[in-house]
XYZ file of C-alpha atoms in Angstrom:
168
model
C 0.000 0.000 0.000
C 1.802 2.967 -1.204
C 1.310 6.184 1.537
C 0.073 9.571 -0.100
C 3.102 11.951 -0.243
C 2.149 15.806 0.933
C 3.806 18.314 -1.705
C 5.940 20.565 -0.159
C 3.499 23.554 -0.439
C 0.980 21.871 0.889
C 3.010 20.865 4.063
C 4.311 24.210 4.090
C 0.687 25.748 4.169
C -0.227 23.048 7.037
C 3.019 24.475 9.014
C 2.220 27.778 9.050
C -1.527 27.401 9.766
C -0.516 25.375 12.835
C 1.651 28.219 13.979
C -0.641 30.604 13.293
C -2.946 29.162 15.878
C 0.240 28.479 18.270
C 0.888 32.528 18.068
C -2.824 33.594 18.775
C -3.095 30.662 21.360
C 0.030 32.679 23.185
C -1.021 36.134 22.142
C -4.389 35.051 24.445
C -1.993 33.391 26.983
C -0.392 36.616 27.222
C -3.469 38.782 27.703
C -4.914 37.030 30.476
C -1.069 36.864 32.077
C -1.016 40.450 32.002
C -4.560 40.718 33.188
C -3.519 38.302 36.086
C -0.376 40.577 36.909
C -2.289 43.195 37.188
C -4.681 41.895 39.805
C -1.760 40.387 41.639
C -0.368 43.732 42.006
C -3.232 45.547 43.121
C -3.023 43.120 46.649
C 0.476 43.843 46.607
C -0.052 47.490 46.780
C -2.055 47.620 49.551
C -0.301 45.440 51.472
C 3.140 47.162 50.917
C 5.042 44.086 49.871
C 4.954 45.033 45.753
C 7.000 48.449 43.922
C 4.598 49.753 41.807
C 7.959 50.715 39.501
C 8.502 46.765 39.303
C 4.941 46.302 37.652
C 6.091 49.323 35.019
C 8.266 46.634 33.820
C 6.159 43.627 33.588
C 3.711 45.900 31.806
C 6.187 47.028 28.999
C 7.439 43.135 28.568
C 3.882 41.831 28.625
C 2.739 44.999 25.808
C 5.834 44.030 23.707
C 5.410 40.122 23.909
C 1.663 40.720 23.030
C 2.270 43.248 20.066
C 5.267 40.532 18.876
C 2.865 37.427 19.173
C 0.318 39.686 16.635
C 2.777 40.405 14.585
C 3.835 36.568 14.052
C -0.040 35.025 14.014
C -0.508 37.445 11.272
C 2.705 36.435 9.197
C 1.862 32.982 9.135
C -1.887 33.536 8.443
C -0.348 35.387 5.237
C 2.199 32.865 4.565
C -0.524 29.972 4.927
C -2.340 31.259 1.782
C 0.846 32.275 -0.423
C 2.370 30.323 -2.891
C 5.592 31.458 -1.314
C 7.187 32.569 1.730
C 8.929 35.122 0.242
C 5.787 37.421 -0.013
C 5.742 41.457 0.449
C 3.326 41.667 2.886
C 5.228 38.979 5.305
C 8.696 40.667 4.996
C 6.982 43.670 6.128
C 5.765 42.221 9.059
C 8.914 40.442 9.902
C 10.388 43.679 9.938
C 7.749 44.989 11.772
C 8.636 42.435 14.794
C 12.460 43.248 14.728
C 11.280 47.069 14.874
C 9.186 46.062 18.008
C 11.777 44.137 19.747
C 14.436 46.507 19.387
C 12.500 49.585 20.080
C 10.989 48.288 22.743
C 13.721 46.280 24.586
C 15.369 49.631 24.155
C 12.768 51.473 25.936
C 12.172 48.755 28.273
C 15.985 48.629 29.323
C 16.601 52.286 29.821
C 13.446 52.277 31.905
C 15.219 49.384 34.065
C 18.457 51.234 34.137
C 16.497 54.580 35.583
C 13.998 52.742 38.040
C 17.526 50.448 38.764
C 19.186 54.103 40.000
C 16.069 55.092 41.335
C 15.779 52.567 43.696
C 19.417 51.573 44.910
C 20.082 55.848 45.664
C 17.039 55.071 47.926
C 15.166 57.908 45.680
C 12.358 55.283 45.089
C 10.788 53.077 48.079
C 11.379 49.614 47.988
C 10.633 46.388 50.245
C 14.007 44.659 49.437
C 17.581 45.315 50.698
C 18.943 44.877 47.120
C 17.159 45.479 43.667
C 18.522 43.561 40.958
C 19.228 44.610 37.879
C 17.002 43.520 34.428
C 18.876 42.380 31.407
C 15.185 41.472 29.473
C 15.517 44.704 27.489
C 19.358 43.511 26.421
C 17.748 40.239 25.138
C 15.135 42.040 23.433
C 17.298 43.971 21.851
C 19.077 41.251 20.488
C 16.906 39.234 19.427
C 15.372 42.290 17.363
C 19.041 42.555 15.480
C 18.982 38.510 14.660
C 15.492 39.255 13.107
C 16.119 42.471 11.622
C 18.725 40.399 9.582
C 15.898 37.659 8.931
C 13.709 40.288 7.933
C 16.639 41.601 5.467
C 16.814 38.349 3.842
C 13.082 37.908 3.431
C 12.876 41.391 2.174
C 15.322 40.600 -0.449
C 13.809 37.149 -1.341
C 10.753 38.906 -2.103
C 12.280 41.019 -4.681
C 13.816 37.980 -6.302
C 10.257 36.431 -6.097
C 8.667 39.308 -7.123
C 11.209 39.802 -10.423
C 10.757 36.121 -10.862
C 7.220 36.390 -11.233
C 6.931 39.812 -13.648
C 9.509 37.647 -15.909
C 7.577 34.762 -16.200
C-alpha cells in the first residue's frame, strides 16, 4: 500500500496554519497573564510588599510580547495562503517584529536602568535590601538585530520572487 506523499506547499501551508494558531493561542496566553499581573499587584499594593515601579516593567514586557505574538499570528496567516514565503506583505511584518523588539527592549531597558538608579540611591521606596538589575531589554534587543537580519533576507527574497514572477 503505497502512503500519499504531501507536496511541499501543501506541508508548508499546514506548518504555518498550525503556527498561526500556536501565536494567537500565546497572544491570548499573554493577555490574560497580564490581566492576572495586574490583579496580583493591586493586593500587593495595599499590602506594601509590591513596587509599583517593578509592575512598570512587567507591563512594557507583557505589551511588547503581546504586540510581537500579533505580529507573528498574522505572518503565518499570510504565509498559509501564499504560494511562497517570500511574499511582500510577510517581509513587512517580519520587519515589523524586529522594529518592536528593538524599540521596545530599548525602551524597556533604559526604563530598568532609571527605576535600577532610582531605587538603589534610595530615591524610590522599595521592600528589598537589594534590587537587581534587568537584562530582558538587552535580550530584546538582540533578538530584534537577529530578526532584523531575517527580515533583510526575506525582504530581499521577495524582490527575487517578485522579479521572478513579472519575468515569467
Amino acid at each position: 500500500m503505497k502512503k500519499k506523499v504531501k507536496s511541499p506547499e501543501k506541508s508548508f501551508q499546514n506548518v504555518c496554519k498550525d503556527l498561526h494558531t500556536v501565536f494567537g493561542f500565546l497572544l491570548i496566553l499573554n493577555v490574560i497573564a497580564a490581566i492576572f499581573v495586574a490583579i496580583g499587584s493591586i493586593g500587593g499594593f495595599i499590602d506594601g510588599t509590591l513596587v509599583f515601579w517593578d509592575y512598570i516593567l512587567m507591563y512594557m514586557s507583557s505589551a511588547i510580547m503581546i504586540t510581537v505574538f500579533n505580529y507573528l499570528r498574522l505572518i503565518f496567516k499570510e504565509l498559509k495562503t501564499s504560494e511562497t514565503p517570500f511574499c511582500m506583505e510577510a517581509s513587512r511584518r517580519i520587519q515589523a517584529v524586529s522594529e518592536t523588539f528593538v524599540i521596545g527592549g530599548g525602551v524597556y531597558w533604559i526604563s530598568s536602568i532609571i527605576l535600577y538608579g532610582l531605587q538603589y540611591s534610595n530615591a524610590l521606596p522599595t521592600n528589598r535590601e537589594e534590587v537587581p538589575m534587568d537584562a530582558t531589554g538587552i535580550l530584546y534587543i538582540i533578538v530584534g538585530s537577529i530578526i532584523w537580519g531575517i527580515a533583510y533576507i526575506f525582504n530581499y527574497g521577495s524582490k527575487l520572487q517578485q522579479e521572478s514572477d513579472e519575468t515569467i
